[in-house]
Short mmCIF file of C-alpha atoms in Angstrom, two decimals:
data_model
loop_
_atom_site.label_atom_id
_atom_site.label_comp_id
_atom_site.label_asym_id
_atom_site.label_seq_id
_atom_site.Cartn_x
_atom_site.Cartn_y
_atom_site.Cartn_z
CA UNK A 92 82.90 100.77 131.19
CA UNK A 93 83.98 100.44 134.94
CA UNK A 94 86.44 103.53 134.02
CA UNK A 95 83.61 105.26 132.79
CA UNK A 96 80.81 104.65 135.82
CA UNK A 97 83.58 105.43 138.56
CA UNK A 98 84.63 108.47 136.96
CA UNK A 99 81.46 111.27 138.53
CA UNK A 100 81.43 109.48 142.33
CA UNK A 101 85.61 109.21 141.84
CA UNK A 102 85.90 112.66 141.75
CA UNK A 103 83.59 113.33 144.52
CA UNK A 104 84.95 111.26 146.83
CA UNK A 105 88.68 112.19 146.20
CA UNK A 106 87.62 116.28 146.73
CA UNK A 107 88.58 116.09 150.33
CA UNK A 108 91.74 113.96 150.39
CA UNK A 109 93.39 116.27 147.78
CA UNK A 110 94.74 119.73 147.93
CA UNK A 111 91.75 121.76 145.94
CA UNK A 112 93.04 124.48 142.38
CA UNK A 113 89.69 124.66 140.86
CA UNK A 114 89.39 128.38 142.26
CA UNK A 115 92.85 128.92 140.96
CA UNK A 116 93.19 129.92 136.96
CA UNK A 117 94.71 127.56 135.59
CA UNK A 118 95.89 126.96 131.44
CA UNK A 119 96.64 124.13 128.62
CA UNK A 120 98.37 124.80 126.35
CA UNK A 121 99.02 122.31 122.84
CA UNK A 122 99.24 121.68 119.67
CA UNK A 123 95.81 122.87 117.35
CA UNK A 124 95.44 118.85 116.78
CA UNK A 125 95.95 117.76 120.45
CA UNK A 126 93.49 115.28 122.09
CA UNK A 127 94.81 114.28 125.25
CA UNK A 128 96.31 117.31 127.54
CA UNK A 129 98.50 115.75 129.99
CA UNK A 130 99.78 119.12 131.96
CA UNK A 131 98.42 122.27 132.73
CA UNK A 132 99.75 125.73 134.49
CA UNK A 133 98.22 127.21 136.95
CA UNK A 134 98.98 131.12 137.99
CA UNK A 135 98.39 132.93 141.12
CA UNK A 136 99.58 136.58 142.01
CA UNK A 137 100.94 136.24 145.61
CA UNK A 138 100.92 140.43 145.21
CA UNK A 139 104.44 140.66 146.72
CA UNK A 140 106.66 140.26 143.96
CA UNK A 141 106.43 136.64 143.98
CA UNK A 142 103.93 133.76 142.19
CA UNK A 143 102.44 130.58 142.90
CA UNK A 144 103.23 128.76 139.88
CA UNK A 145 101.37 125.27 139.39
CA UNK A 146 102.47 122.61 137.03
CA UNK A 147 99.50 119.72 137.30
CA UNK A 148 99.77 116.27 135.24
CA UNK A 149 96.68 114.38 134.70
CA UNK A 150 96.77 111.61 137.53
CA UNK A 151 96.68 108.71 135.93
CA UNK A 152 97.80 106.56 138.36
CA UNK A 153 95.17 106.95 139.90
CA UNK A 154 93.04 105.39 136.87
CA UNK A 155 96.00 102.43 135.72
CA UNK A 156 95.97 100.90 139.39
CA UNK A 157 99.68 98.54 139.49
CA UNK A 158 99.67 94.86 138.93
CA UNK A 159 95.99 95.06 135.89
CA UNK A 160 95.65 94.03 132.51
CA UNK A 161 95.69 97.82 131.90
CA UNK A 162 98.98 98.47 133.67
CA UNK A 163 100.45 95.25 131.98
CA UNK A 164 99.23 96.65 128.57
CA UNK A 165 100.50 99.89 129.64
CA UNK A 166 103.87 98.69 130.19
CA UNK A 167 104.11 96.61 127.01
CA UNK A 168 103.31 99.28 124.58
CA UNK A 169 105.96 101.84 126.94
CA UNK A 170 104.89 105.07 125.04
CA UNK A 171 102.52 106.35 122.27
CA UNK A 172 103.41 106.49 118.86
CA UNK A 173 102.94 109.29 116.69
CA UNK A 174 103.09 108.49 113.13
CA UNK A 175 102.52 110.58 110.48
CA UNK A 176 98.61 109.76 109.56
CA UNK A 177 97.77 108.36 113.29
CA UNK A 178 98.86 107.53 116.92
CA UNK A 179 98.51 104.59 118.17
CA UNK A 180 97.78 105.42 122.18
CA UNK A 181 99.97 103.84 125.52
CA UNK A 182 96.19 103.66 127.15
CA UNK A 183 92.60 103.48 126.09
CA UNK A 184 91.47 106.33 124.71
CA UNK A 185 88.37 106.61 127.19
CA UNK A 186 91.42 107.16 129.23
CA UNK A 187 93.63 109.26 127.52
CA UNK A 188 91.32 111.69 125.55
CA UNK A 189 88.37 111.85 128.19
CA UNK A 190 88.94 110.34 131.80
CA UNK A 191 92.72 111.38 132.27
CA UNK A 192 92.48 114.62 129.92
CA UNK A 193 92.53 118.13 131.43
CA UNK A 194 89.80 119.02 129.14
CA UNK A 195 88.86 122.23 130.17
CA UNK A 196 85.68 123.57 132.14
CA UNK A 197 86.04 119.91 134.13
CA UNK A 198 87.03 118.89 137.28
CA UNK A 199 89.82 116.75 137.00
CA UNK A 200 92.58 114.69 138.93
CA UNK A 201 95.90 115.69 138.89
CA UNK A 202 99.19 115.39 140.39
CA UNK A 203 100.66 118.65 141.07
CA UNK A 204 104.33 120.68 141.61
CA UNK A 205 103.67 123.84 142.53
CA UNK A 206 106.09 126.55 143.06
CA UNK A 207 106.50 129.98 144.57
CA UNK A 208 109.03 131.48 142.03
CA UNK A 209 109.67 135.46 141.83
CA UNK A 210 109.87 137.60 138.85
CA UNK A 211 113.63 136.59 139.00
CA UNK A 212 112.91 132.83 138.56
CA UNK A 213 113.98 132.21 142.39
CA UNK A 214 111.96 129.57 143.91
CA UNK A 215 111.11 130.12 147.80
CA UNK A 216 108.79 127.33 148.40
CA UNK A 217 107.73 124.24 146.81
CA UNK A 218 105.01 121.93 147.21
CA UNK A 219 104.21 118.00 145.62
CA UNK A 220 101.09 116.31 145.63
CA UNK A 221 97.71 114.62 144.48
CA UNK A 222 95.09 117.76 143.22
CA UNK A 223 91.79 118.40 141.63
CA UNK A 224 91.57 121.11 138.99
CA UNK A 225 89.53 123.02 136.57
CA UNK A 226 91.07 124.03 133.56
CA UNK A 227 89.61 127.35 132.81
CA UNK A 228 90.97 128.07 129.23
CA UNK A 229 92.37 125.67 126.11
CA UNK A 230 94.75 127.45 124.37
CA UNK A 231 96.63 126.43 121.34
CA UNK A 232 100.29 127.01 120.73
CA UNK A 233 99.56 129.67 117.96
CA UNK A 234 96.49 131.65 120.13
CA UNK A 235 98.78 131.72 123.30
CA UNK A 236 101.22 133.26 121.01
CA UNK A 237 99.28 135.63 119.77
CA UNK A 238 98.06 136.88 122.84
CA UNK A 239 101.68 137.67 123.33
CA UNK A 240 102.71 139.43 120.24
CA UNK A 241 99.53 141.63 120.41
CA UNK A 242 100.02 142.43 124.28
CA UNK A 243 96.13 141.75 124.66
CA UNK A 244 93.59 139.07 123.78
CA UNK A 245 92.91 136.41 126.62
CA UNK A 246 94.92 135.85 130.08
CA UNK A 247 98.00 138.24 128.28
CA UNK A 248 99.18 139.61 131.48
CA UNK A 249 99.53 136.25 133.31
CA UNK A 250 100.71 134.82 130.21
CA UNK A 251 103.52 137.57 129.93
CA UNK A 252 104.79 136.78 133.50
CA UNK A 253 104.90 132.79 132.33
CA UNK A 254 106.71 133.46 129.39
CA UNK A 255 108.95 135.94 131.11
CA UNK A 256 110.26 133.68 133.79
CA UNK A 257 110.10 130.94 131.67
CA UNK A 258 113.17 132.99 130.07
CA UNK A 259 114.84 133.34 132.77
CA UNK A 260 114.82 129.53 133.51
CA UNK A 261 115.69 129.24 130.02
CA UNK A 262 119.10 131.32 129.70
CA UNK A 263 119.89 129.87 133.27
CA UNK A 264 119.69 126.68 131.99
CA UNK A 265 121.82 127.47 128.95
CA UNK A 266 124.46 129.07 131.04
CA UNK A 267 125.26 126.03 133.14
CA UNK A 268 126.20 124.38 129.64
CA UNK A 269 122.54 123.01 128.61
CA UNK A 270 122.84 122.26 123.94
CA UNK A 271 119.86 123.44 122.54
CA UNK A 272 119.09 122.08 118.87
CA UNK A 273 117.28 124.32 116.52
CA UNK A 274 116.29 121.45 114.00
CA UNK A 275 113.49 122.39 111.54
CA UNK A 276 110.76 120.09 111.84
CA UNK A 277 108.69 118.72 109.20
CA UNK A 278 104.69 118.57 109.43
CA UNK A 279 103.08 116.64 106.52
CA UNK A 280 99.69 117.88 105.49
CA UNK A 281 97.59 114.83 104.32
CA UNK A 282 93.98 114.16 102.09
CA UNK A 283 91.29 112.27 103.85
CA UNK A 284 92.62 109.89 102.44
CA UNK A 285 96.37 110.38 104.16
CA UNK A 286 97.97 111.45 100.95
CA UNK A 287 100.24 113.94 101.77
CA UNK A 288 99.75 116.99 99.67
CA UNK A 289 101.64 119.73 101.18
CA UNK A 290 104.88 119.73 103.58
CA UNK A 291 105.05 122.43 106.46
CA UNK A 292 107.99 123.40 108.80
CA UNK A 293 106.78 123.65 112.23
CA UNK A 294 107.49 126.63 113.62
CA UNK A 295 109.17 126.62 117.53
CA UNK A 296 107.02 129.52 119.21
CA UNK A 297 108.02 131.42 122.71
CA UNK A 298 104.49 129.48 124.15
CA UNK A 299 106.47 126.20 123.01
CA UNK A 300 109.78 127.07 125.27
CA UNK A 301 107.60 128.47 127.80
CA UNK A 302 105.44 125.18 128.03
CA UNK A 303 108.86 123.19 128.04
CA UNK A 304 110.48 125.08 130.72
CA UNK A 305 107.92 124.95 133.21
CA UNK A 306 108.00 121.26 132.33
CA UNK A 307 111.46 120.67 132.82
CA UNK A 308 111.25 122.37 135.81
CA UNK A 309 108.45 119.94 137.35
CA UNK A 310 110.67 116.82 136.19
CA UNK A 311 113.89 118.12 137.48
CA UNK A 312 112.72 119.15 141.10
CA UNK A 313 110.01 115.31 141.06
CA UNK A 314 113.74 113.90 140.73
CA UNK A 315 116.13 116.46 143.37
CA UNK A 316 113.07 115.79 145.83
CA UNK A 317 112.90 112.29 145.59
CA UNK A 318 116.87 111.73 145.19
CA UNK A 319 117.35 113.61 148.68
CA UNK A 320 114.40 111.71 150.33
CA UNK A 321 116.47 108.23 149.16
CA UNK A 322 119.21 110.33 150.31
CA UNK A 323 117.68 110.76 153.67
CA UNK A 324 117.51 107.05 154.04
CA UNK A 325 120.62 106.55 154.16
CA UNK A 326 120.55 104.32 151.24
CA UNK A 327 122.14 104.83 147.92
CA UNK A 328 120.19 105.45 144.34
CA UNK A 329 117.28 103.53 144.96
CA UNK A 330 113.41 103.10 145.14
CA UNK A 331 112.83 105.41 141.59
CA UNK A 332 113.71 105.73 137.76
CA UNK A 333 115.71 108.76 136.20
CA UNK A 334 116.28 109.91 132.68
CA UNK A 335 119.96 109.78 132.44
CA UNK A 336 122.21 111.57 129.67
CA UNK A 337 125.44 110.44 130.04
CA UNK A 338 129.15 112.00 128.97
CA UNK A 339 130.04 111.95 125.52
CA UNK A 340 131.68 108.65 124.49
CA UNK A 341 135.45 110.15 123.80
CA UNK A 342 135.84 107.61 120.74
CA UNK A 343 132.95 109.21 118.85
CA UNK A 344 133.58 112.88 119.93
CA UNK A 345 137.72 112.42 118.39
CA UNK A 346 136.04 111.27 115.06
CA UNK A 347 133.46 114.19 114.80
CA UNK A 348 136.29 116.31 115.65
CA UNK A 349 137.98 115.31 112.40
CA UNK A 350 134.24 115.42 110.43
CA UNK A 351 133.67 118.76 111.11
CA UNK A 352 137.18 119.86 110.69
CA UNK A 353 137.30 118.36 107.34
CA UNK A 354 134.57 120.76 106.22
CA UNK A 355 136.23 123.93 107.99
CA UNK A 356 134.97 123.83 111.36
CA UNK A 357 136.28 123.17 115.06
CA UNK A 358 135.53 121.02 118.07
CA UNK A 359 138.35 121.36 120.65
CA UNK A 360 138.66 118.15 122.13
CA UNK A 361 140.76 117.33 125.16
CA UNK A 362 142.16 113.62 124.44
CA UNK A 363 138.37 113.08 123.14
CA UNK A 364 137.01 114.79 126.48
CA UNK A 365 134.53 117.23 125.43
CA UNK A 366 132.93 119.97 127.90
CA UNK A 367 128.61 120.94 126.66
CA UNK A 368 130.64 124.58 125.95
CA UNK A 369 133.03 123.33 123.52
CA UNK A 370 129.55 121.37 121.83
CA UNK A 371 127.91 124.87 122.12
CA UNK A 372 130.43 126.77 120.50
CA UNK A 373 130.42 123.96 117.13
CA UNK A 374 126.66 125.04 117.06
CA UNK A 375 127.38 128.74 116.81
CA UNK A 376 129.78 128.20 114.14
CA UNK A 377 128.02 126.87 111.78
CA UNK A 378 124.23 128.58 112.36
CA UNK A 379 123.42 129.70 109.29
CA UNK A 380 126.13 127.87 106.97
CA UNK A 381 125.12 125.39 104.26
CA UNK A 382 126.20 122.69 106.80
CA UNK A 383 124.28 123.57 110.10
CA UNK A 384 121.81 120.64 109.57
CA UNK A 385 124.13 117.93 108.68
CA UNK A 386 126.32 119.07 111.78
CA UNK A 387 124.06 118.93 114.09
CA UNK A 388 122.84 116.19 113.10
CA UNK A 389 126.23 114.10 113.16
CA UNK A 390 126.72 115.89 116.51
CA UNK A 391 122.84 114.37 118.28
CA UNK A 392 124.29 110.98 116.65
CA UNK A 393 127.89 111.30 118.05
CA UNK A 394 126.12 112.04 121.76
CA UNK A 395 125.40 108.93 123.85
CA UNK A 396 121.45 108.77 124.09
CA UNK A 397 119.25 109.96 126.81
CA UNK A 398 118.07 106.41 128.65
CA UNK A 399 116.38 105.56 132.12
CA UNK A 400 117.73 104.18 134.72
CA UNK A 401 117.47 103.77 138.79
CA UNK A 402 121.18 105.47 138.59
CA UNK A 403 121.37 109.12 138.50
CA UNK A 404 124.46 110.07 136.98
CA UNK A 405 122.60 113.43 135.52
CA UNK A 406 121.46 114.93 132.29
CA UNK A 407 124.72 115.92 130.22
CA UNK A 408 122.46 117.95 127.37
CA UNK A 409 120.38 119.57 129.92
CA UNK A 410 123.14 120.62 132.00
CA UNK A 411 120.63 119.61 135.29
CA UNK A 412 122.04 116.89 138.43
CA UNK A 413 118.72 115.73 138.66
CA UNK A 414 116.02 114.47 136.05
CA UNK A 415 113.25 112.55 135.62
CA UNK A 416 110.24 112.36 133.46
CA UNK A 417 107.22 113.13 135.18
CA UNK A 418 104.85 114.92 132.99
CA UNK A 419 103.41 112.92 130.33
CA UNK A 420 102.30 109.69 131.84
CA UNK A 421 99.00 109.47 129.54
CA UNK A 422 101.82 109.03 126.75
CA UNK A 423 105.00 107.26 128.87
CA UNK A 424 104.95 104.63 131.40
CA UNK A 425 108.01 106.13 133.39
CA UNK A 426 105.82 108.86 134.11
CA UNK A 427 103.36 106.78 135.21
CA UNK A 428 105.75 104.79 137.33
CA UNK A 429 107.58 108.23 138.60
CA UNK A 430 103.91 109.02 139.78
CA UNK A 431 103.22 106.01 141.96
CA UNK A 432 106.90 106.58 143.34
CA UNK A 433 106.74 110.31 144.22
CA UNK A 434 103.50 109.39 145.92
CA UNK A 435 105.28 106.80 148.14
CA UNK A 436 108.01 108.74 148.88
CA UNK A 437 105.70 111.54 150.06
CA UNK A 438 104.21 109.02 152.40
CA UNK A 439 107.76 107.87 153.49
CA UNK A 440 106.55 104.31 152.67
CA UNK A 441 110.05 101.73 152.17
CA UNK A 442 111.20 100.44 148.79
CA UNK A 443 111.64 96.25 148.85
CA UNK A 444 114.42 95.34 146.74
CA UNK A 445 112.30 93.29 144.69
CA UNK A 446 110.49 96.57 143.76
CA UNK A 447 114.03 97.64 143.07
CA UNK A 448 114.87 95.51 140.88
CA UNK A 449 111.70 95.13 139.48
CA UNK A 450 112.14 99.35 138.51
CA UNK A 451 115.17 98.18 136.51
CA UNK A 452 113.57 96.62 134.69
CA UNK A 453 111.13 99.50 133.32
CA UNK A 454 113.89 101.34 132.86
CA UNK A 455 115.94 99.04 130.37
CA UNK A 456 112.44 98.08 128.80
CA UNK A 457 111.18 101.76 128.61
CA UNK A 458 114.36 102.50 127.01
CA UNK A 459 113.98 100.23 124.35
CA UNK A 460 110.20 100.93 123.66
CA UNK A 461 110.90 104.22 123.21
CA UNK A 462 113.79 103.57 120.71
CA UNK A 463 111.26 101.31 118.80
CA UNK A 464 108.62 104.16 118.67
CA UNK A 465 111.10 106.76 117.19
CA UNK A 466 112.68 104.10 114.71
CA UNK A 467 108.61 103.49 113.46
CA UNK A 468 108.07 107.66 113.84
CA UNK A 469 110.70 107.75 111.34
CA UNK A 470 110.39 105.33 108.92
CA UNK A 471 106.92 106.21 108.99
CA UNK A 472 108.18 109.84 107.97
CA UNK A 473 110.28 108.51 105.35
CA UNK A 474 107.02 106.56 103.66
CA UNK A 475 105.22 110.01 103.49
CA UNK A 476 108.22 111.50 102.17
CA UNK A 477 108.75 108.82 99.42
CA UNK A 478 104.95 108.60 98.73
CA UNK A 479 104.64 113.11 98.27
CA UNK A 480 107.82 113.00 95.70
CA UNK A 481 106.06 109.80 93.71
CA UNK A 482 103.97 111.58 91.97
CA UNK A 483 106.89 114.42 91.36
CA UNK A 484 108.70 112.30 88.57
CA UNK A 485 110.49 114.52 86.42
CA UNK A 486 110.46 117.71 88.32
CA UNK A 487 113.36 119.54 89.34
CA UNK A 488 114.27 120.24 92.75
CA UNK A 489 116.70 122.16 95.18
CA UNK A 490 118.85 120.22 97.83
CA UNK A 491 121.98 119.86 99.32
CA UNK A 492 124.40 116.51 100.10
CA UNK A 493 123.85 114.86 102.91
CA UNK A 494 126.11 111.85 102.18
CA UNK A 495 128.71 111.00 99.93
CA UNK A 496 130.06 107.02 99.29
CA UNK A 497 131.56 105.43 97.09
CA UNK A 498 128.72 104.58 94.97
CA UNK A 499 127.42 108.08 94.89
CA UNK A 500 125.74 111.09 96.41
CA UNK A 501 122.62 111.08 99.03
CA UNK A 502 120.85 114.40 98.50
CA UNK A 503 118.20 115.77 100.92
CA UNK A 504 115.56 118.04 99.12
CA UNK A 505 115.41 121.45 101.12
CA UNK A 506 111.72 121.67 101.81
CA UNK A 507 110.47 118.57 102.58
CA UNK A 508 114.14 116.75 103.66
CA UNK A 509 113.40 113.74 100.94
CA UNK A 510 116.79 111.99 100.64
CA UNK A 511 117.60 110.52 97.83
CA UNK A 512 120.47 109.05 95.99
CA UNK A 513 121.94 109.92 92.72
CA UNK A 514 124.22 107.18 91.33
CA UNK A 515 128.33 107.80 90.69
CA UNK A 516 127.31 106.48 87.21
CA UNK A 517 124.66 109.18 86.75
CA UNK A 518 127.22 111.85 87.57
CA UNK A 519 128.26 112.62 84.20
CA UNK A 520 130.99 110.74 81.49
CA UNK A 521 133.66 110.99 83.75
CA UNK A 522 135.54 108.88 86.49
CA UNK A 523 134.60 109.75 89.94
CA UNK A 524 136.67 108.97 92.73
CA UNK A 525 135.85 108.98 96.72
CA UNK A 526 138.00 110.90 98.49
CA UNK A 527 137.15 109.99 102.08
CA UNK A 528 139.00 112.59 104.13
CA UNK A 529 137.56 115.12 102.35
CA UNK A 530 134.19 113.27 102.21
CA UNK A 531 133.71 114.18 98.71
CA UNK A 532 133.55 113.03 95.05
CA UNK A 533 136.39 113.96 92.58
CA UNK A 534 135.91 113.55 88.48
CA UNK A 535 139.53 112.79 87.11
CA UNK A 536 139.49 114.62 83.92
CA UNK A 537 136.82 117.31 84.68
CA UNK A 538 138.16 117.79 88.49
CA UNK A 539 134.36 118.22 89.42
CA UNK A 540 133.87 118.11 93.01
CA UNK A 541 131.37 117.14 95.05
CA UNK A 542 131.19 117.89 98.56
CA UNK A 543 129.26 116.88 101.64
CA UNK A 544 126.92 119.93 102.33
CA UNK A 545 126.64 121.73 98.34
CA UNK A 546 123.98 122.92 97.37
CA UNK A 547 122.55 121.28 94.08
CA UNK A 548 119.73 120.61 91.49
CA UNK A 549 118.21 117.49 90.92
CA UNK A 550 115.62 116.03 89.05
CA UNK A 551 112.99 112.84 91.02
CA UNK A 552 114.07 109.81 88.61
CA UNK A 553 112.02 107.36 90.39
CA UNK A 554 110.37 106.12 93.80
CA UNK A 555 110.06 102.87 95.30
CA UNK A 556 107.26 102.84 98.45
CA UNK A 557 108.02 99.29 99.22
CA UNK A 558 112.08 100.20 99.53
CA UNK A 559 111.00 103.64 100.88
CA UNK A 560 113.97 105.11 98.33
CA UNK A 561 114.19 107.45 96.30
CA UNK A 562 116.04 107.90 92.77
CA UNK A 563 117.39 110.90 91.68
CA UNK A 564 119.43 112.46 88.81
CA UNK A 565 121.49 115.32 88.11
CA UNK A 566 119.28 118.49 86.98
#
């Protein structure tokens, strides 16, 4: 309630201690289903070949004040969850679909990195700091888009520049060795009763690279600018939290050398030293072969895992020197934290090691949240996946292997990605053997074969919610 009274005088008051957008146009845009909008861009033709390009983040520290219940709460819970029938929200949601939101048509805080950036993607000039905005237009993913494609429709031309530049950011990015992977992903449509009934691939748009890029770009220059003010102190890697990617452990690289080799492809390892090129060049070869989803998924499992930490040692699948995560504190508490930090080091106030320590902390915490959230995002997945082929008993399906063991086949469905298994005894009257260097599944007197990534038809034999596995047969 307190949120909610301070929320009209707030804004008054903080008017002339921030730097002022509203008369700037400025743009969200998110998902068709999105209730909290944590970032906005803001455009602004400098009329000499050159832009002021604003990225703005709802300020919510200014709302989760350090050291309250909120914060603590805040901290606990470490992200928001997205399952597949409901979220369950990092804040309040008086906070993070109302107060924090950059709702459109409404004055709102924000915290802001705006840069001057020509049609080249050079950036001249750069600026950090606490704002107040007005978000003049909501658009979705799929109306920004088609704004583009038709060359007309609302804010095209400043939208064209965005997604133009936002390009060029892009294929810089990928030419300093940054691994881009193109995996499908799968949108359940659900009853009002969260059945799901249908299964949707979600589709990645130019408006969803151009909203990432600018992104990325705000998180990677937060972290440059506050590494070379710690820098500046003479002090080493302290007083603020990075999101780290480290090197490729050389143990696990060696072994999915031999994987993919076994199935015809190459990964040119130096003594199990691989270079984000070498990663690259696995990903071309096998776009558009039966295997390109079980590679790269054995290659995002082989990489070490993106963490935080108050040590930079860089982002090895971005390709950047710096990173951070800055721009989704209503759903991430490092964000939050990063915040509260950028803001001190703009003031040039000291770090006590205690706070130092204390950042640590977040970090190793955050880190494990976060793995928590994605282990419930998937087996919630897997539920919805189990629960839509229940009712599909009987009916015949197209998949491809996605395991093979010695007890039998896992087979993922192509649509919907429902993995199954079909038993070695259900293979037919023969004896199977596994052949584990060829990772496949050998009949002795038929010499059927089996092999990780055929295609094949199946039929549902039976599903088990409470196991979330699913039985299937030869079709």
């Amino acid at each position: 309630d307190e949120i909610e009274e301070n929320k009209i005088t707030d804004i008054e008051a903080e008017i002339p201690k921030r730097k002022d957008f509203r008369e700037t146009l400025t743009l969200t845009i998110d998902p068709f289903d999105a209730k909290d909008f944590d970032d906005a861009i803001s455009f602004k033709d400098l009329n000499n070949g050159t832009y002021e390009i604003g990225v703005h983040i709802a300020d919510v520290s200014h709302y989760v004040k350090e050291g309250t219940s909120l914060d603590k709460e805040a901290l606990k819970r470490g992200c928001s969850i997205y399952l597949v029938d409901r979220t369950i929200p990092m804040l309040p949601e008086v906070l993070s679909n109302d107060v924090c939101s950059l709702n459109p048509n409404e004055d709102k805080l924000s915290f802001s990195a705006v840069f001057v950036i020509n049609e080249k993607g050079h950036i001249s000039d750069r600026w950090f700091g606490k704002s107040i905005i007005n978000s003049s237009h909501r658009f979705t993913y799929e109306n920004a888009q088609e704004s583009l494609d038709t060359k007309s429709g609302s804010y095209y031309q400043e939208l064209n520049i965005l997604n133009k530049i936002a390009k060029i950011l892009q294929k810089d990015k990928f030419s300093k060795g940054a691994i881009e992977f193109e995996q499908d992903e799968i949108k359940f449509k659900l009853d009002e009763n969260g059945k799901p009934i249908g299964v949707y691939k979600k589709e990645r748009l130019d408006t969803h690279k151009l909203v990432e890029e600018y992104m990325l770009l705000a998180n990677r220059e937060v972290a440059k600018f506050i590494y070379d003010s710690i820098q500046k102190k003479g002090k080493k890697d302290t007083g603020s939290i990075y999101r780290i990617h480290d090197l490729p452990d050389k143990e696990r690289m060696s072994d999915l050398s031999t994987f993919v080799k076994a199935l015809g492809y190459s990964l040119k390892t130096k003594e199990g030293t691989v270079t984000a090129h070498e990663i690259k060049s696995l990903l071309r070869q096998i776009e558009g072969t039966p295997h390109e989803t079980l590679i790269s998924t054995a290659v995002i499992r082989s990489m070490q895992k993106a963490v935080y930490s108050t040590k930079n040692v860089g982002h090895f699948g971005l390709a950047f020197d710096y990173y951070t995560h800055f721009t989704s504190p209503i759903r991430r508490y490092p964000d939050l934290l990063v915040q509260r930090i950028l803001q001190r080091h703009l003031h040039h106030e000291p770090f006590r090691d205690t706070e130092i320590n204390q950042f640590q902390k977040v970090a190793e915490q955050s880190t494990a949240r976060e793995i928590d959230a994605a282990g419930a995002e998937r087996e919630s997945k897997k539920l919805k996946q189990v629960e839509y082929m229940s009712d599909k008993v009987g009916q015949i399906f197209e998949g491809s292997i996605s395991g093979v063991t010695e007890w039998g086949l896992y087979v993922e469905e192509k649509e919907t990605r429902s993995e199954g298994m079909i038993k070695i005894r259900d293979l037919g009257n023969d004896f199977y053997e596994f052949n584990k260097k060829t990772y496949s599944i050998i009949g002795q007197k038929t010499k059927q074969k089996f092999t990780l990534g055929d295609s094949i038809k199946f039929k549902v034999v039976g599903a088990d919610l409470d196991r979330k596995t699913l039985d299937y047969s030869l079709a």
